[in-house]
Coordinates of C-alpha atoms and ligand atoms in Angstrom, one line a residue:
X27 CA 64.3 -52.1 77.5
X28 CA 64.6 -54.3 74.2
X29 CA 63.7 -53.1 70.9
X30 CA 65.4 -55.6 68.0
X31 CA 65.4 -54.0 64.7
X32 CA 63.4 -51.1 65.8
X33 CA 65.7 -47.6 65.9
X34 CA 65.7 -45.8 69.1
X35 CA 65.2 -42.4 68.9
X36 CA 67.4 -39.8 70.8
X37 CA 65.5 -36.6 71.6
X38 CA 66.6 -33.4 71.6
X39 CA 66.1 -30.4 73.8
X40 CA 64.4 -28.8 70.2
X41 CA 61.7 -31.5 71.4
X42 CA 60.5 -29.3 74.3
X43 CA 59.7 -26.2 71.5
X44 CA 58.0 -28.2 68.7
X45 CA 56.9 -32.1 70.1
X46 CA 54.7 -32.0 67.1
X47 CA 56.9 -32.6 64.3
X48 CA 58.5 -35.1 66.0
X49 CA 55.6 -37.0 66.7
X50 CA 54.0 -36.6 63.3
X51 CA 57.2 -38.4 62.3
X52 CA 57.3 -41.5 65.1
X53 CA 53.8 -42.1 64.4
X54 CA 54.0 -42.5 60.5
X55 CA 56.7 -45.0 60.9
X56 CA 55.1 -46.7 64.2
X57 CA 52.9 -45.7 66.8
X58 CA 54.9 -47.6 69.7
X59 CA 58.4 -46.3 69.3
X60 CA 61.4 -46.5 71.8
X61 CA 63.1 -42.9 72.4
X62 CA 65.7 -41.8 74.9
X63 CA 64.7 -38.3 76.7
X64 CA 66.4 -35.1 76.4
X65 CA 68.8 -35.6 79.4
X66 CA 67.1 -38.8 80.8
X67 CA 66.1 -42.3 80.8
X68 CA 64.8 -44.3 78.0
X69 CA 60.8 -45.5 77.4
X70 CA 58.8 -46.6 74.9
X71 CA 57.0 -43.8 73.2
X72 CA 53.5 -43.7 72.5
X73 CA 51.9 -41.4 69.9
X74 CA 48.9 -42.9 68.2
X75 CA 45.5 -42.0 69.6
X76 CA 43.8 -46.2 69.9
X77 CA 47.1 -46.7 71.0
X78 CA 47.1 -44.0 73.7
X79 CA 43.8 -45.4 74.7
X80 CA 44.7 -48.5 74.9
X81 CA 47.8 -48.4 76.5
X82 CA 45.9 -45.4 79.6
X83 CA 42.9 -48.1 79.9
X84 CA 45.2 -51.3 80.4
X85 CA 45.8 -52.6 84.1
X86 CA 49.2 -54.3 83.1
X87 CA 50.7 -51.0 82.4
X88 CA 51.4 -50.1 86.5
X89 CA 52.8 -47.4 88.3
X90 CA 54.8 -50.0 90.6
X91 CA 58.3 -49.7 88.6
X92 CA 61.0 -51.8 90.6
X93 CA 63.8 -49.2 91.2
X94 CA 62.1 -45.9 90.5
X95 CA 60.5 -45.6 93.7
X96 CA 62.0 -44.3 96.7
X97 CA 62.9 -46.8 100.1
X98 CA 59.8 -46.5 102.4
X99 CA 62.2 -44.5 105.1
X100 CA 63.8 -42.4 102.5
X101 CA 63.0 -38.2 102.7
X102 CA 62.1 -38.9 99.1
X103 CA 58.8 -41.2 100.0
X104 CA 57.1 -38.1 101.3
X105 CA 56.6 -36.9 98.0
X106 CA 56.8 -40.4 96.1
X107 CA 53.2 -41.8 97.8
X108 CA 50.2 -40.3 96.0
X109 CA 47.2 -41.2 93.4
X110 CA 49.0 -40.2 90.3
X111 CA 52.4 -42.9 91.7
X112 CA 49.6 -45.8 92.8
X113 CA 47.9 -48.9 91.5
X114 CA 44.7 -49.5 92.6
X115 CA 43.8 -49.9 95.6
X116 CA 45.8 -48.0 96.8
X117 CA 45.1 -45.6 94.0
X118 CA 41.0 -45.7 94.7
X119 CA 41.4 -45.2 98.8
X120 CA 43.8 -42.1 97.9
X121 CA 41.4 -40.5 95.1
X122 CA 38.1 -41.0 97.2
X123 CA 39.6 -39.1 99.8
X124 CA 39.7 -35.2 97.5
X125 CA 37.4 -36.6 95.3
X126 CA 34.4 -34.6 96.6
X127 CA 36.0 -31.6 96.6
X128 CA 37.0 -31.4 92.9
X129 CA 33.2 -32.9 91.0
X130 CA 32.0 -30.4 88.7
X131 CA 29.2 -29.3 90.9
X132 CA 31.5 -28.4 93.5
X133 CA 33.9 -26.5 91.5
X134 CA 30.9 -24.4 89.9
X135 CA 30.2 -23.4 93.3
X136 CA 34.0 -21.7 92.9
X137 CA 32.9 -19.6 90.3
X138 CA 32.5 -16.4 91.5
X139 CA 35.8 -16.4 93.6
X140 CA 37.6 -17.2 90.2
X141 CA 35.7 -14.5 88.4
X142 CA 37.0 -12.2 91.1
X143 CA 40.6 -13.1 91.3
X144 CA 40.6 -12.7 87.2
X145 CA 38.7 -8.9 87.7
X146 CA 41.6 -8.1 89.7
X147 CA 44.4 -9.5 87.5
X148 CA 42.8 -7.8 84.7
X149 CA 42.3 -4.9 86.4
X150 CA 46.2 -4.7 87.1
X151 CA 47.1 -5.3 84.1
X152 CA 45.0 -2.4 82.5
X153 CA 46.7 0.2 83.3
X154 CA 50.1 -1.2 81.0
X155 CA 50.4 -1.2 77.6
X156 CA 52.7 -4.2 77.7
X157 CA 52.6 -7.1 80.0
X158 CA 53.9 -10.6 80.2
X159 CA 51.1 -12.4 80.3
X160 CA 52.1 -15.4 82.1
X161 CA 54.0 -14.0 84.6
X162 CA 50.6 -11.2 85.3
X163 CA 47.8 -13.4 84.4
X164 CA 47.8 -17.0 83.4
X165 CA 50.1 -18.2 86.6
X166 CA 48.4 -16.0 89.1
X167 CA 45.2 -17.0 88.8
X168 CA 45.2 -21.0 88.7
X169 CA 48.1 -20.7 91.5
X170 CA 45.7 -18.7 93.4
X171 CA 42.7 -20.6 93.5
X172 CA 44.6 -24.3 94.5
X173 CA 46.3 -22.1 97.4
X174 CA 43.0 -20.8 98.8
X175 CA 41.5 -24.4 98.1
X176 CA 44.5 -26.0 99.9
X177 CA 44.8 -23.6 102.5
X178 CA 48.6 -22.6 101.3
X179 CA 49.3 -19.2 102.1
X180 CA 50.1 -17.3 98.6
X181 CA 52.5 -15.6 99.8
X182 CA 55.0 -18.7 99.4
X183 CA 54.1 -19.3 96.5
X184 CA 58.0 -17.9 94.9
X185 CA 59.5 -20.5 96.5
X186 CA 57.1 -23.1 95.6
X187 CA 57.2 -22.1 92.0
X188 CA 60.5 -22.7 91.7
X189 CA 60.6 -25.8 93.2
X190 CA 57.9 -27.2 91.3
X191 CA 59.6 -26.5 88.4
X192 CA 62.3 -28.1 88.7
X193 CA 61.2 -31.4 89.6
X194 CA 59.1 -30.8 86.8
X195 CA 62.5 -30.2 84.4
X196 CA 63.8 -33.1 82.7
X197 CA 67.2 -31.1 83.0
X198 CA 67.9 -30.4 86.5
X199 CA 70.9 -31.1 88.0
X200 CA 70.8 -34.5 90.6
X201 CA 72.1 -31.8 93.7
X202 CA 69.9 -29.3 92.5
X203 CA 66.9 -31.7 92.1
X204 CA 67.8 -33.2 95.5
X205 CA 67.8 -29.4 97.3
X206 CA 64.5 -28.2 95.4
X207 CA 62.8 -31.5 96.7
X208 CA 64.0 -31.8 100.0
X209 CA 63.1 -27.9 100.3
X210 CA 59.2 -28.7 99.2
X211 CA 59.4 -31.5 101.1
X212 CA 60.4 -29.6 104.9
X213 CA 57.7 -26.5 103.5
X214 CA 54.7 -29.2 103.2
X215 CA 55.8 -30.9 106.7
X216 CA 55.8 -27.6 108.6
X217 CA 52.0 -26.0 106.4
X218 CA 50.7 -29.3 107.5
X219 CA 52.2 -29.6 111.5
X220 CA 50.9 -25.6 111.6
X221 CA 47.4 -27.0 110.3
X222 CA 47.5 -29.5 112.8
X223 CA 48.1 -27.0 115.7
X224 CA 45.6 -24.9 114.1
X225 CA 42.8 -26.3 111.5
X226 CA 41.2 -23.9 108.7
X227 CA 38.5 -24.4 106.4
X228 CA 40.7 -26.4 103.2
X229 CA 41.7 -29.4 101.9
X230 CA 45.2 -29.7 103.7
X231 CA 43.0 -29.4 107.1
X232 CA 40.6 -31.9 106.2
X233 CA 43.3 -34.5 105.3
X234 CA 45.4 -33.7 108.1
X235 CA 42.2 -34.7 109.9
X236 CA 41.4 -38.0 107.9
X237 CA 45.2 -39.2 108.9
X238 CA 44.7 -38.3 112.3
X239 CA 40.9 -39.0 113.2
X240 CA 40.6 -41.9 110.8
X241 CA 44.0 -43.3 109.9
X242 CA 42.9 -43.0 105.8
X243 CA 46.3 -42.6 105.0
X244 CA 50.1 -42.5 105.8
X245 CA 52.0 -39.2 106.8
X246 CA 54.3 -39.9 103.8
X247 CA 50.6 -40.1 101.7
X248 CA 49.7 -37.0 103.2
X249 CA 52.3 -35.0 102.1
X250 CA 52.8 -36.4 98.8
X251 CA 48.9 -35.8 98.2
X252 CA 49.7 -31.6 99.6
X253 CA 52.5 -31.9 97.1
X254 CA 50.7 -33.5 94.0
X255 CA 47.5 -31.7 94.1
X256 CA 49.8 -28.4 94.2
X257 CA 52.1 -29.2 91.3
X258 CA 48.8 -31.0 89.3
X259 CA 47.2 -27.3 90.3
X260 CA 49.3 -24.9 89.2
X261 CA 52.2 -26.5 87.0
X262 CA 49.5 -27.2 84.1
X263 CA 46.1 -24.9 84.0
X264 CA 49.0 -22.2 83.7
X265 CA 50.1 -23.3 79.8
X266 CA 45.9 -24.1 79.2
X267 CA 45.6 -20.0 79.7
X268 CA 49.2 -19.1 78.5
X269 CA 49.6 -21.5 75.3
X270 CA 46.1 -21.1 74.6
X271 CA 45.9 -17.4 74.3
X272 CA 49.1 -17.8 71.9
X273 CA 47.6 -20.3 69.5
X274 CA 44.6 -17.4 69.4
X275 CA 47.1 -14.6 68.2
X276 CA 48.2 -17.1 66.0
X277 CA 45.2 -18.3 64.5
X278 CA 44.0 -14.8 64.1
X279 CA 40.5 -15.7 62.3
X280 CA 39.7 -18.4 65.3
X281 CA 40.5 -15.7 67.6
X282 CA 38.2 -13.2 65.2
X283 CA 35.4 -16.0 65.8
X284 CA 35.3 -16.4 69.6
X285 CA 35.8 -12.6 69.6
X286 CA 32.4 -12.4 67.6
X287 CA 30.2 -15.3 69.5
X288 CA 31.3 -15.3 72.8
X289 CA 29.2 -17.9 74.0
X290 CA 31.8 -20.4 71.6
X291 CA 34.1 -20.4 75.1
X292 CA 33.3 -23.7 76.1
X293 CA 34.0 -25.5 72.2
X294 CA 37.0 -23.3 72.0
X295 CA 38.3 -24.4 75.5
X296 CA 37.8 -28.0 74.3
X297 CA 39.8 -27.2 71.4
X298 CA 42.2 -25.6 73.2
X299 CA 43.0 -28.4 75.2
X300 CA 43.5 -30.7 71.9
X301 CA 45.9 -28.5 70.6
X302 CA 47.8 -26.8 73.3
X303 CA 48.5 -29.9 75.2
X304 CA 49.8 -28.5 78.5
X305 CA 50.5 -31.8 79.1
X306 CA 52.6 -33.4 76.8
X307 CA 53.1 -36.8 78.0
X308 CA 51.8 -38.8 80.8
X309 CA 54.0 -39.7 83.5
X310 CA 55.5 -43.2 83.7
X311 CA 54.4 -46.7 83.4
X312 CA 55.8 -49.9 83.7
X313 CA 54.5 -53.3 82.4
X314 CA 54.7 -55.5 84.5
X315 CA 53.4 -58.0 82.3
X316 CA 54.4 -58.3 79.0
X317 CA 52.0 -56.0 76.6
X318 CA 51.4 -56.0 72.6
X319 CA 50.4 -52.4 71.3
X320 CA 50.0 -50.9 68.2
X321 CA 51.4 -54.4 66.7
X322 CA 54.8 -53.5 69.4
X323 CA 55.6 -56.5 72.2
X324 CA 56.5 -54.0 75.1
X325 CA 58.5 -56.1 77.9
X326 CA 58.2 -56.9 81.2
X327 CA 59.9 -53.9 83.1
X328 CA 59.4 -51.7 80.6
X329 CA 58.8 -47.4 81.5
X330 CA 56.1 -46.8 79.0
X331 CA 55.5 -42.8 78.4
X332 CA 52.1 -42.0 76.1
X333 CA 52.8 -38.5 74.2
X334 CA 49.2 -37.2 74.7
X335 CA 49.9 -34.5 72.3
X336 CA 50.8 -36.5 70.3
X337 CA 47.7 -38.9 70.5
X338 CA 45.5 -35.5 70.3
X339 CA 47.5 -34.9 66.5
X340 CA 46.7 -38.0 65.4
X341 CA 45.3 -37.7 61.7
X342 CA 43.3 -41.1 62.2
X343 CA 41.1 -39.3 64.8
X344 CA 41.2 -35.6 64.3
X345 CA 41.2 -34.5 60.6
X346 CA 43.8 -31.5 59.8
X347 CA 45.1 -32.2 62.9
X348 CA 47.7 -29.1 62.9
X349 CA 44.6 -26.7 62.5
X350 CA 43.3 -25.1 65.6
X351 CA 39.7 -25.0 64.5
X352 CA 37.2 -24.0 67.5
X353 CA 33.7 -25.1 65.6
X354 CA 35.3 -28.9 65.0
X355 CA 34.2 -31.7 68.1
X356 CA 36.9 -32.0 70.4
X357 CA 35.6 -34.6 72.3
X358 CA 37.6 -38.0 73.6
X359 CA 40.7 -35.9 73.1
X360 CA 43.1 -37.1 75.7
X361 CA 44.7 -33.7 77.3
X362 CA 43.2 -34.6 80.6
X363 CA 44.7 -38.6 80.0
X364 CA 42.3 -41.6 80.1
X365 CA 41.6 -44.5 82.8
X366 CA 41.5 -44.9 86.5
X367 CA 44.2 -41.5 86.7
X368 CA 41.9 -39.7 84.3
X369 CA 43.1 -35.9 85.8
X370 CA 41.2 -34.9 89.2
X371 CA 41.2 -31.0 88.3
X372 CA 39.3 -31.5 84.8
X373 CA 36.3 -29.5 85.7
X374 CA 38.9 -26.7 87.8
X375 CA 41.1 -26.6 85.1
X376 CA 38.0 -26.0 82.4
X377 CA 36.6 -23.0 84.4
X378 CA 39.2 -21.3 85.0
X379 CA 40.1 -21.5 81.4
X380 CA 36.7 -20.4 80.4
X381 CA 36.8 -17.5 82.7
X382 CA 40.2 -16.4 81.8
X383 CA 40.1 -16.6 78.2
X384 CA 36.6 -14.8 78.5
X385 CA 37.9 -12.4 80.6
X386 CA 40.8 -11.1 79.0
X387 CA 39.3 -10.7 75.2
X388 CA 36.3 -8.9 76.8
X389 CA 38.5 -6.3 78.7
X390 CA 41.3 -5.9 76.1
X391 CA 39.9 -5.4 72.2
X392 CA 43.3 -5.2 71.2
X393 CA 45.9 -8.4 72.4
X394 CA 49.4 -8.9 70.0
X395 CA 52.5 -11.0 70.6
X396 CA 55.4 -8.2 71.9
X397 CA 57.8 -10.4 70.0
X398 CA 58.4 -12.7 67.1
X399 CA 56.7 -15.7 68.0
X400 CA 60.0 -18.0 67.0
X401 CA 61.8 -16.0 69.9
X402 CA 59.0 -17.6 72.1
X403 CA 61.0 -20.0 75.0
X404 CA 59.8 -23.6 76.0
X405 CA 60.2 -24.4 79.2
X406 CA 62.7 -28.2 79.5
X407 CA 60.5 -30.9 80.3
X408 CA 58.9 -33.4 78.1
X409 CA 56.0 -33.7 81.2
X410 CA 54.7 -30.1 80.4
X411 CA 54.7 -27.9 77.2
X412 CA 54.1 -24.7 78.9
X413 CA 56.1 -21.4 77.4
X414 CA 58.8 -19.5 79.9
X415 CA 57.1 -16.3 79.3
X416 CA 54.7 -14.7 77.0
X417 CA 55.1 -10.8 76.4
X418 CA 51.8 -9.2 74.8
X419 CA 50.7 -5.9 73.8
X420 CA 47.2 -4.7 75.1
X421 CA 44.6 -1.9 74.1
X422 CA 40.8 -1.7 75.3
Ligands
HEM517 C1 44.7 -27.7 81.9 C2 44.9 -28.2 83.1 C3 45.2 -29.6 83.4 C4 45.6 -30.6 82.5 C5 45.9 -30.6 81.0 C6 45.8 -31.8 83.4 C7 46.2 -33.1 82.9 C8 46.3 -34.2 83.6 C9 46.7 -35.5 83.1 C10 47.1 -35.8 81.6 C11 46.6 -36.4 84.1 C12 47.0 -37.9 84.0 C13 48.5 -38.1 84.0 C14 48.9 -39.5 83.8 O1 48.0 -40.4 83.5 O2 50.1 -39.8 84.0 C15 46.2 -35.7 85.3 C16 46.1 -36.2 86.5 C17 45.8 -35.5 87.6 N1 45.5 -34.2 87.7 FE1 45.4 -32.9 86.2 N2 45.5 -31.5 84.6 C18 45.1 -30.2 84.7 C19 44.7 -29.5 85.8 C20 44.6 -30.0 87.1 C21 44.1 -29.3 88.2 C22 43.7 -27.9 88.3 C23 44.2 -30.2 89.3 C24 43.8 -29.8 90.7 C25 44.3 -30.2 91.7 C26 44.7 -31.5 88.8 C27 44.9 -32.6 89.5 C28 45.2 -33.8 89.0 C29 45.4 -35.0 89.8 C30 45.3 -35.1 91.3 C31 45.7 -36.1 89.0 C32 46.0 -37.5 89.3 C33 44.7 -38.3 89.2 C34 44.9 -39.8 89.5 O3 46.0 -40.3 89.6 O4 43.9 -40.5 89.7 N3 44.9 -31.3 87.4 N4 46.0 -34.3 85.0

């Protein structure tokens, strides 16, 4: 990556707390900025909204990156082949195949099974005076429903969840990366040689049967696609819920107003999304052309990363940017990304929010932080901004 007479900027691991501050400050200078990760690779950084759009809508920005991708016959390539690592057309054959199950219609139909599992987390959680309310509440219930969907037995779900995060972890050590995937890896290959023997009613058994019956898509695809739709699942609606019931305790009169007009849930979500960013920045692309944004020549071979919270804080789109404000219109904001990889769960991710956050403030009256809201922990990656935990104290 070449940058003449433009600084690059090292980040810290104080980025995974507060990405804000430090994108307010890139973008005033220049939109398009090179950085170095905490604990990783070098991109160039982008954190201006036309920018972001831009940059998600443009073909020459690819997912092919010469090096980054594992050799066909590695172990590796059984994770590495799915929609979110593919140009089209690959990408298009790979996203038709779920594509059905996730439309809006089709997820409404989910509704009552969501409003269940919340019931019963609430339910649980009733009987405490203190809970943390990611580990009771805002993990359990998006982790639930993509295992039921999947056919993955919840039960595994420990193992899987510590996994997940640490290929999600921008800090994780090469043998301990290396053991966490190869561990996800062996899990998906037995769930989906047991779904073979014996076929349920879920997504897993349906692909299992477009490889089989009509040779859609590779075994490495296969598994990747189990993988992705897991992680995508569980690793984000998680800080939507968690992050987003935070910024309410924090913003105590928006909180006040969706307390008092209920019916405000879908806004607020929107909102939500916009300012919680529970994905801060994309995953990778590479041009492989060169590519002039935001005034910026990017180079051939260049890893491009767009900070979507950062494009979602951009003064030029959103005014006040730093205010949560559920009455303002949150639409185009770019939490769910933009283009061809626009995300797959948007309409999953939005109902379970809405029946969460509903949920919770109509069974507990009463919801404070347990502690100071600077003793609050980030969890390390720069894909994510999702808290470690979230204590709370609860009254009907
Ligand atoms: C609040 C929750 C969620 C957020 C903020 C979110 C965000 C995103 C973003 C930003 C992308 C694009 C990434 C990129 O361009 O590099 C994406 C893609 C994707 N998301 Fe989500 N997601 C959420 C929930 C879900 C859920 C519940 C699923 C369900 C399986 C899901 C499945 C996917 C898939 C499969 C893709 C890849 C799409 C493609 O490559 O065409 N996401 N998501």
């Amino acid at each position: 990556m070449t940058a003449p007479d433009i600084t690059v900027e090292r980040l810290g691991a104080d980025y995974f707390a507060d990405p804000y501050s430090v994108h307010a400050r890139l973008r005033a200078q220049r939109p398009v900025t090179p950085v170095i990760l905490p604990g990783g690779p070098g991109a160039w950084l982008i954190t201006g909204y036309a920018e972001a759009r831009a940059a998600l809508a443009d073909p020459r920005l690819s997912k092919h990156m010469p090096g980054w991708h594992p050799e066909p016959d590695s172990i590796f390539a059984a994770l590495d082949l799915h929609m979110l690592n593919s140009d089209p057309p690959d990408h298009e054959r790979l996203r038709k195949l779920v594509n059905k199950a996730f439309t809006a219609r089709r997820v409404q139909r989910l509704r009552p099974r969501i409003s269940a599992i919340t019931a019963g987390l609430l339910e649980d959680m009733s009987t405490r005076t203190e809970a943390d309310l990611l580990a009771s509440f805002a993990f359990p219930l998006p982790i639930t429903v993509i295992c039921e969907l999947l056919g993955i037995p919840a039960g595994d779900r420990d193992d899987f969840r510590t996994w997940s995060a640490t290929i999600v972890a921008n800090t994780a050590a090469p043998e301990v990366f290396q053991a966490h995937a190869t561990a996800m890896i062996r899990y998906f290959m037995a769930l989906l040689a047991a779904k073979r023997r014996e076929p349920g009613d879920d997504l897993l058994s349906a692909l299992v049967a477009a490889r089989d019956e009509e040779d859609s898509l590779s075994e490495n695809e296969l598994v990747s696609m189990a993988f992705l739709l897991l992680v995508a699942g569980h690793e984000t609606t998680v800080n939507l819920i968690a992050s987003g019931v935070l910024a309410l305790l924090l913003n105590p009169a928006e909180l006040a107003r969706l307390r008092a007009e209920p019916a405000l849930i879908g806004a607020a979500v929107e909102e939500l999304l916009r300012y919680v960013n529970p994905v801060n920045h994309t995953t990778f692309r590479c041009a492989a052309e060169p590519v002039e944004i935001g005034g910026v020549r990017i180079g051939r071979g260049d890893p491009v990363l767009v900070a979507l919270s950062g494009a979602n804080r951009d003064p030029a789109r959103f005014g006040d940017p730093d205010q949560l404000d559920l009455g303002r219109d949150s639409s185009g904001h770019l939490a769910f990304g933009h283009g061809i990889h626009y995300c797959l769960g948007a309409p999953l991710a939005r109902l379970e929010a809405e029946i969460a956050v509903s949920g919770l403030l109509a069974r507990f009256g009463s919801i404070s932080l347990a502690v100071p809201a600077a003793s609050l922990r980030w969890r390390p990656s720069t894909l994510i901004h999702g808290l470690e935990s979230l204590p709370v104290r609860l009254a009907p």
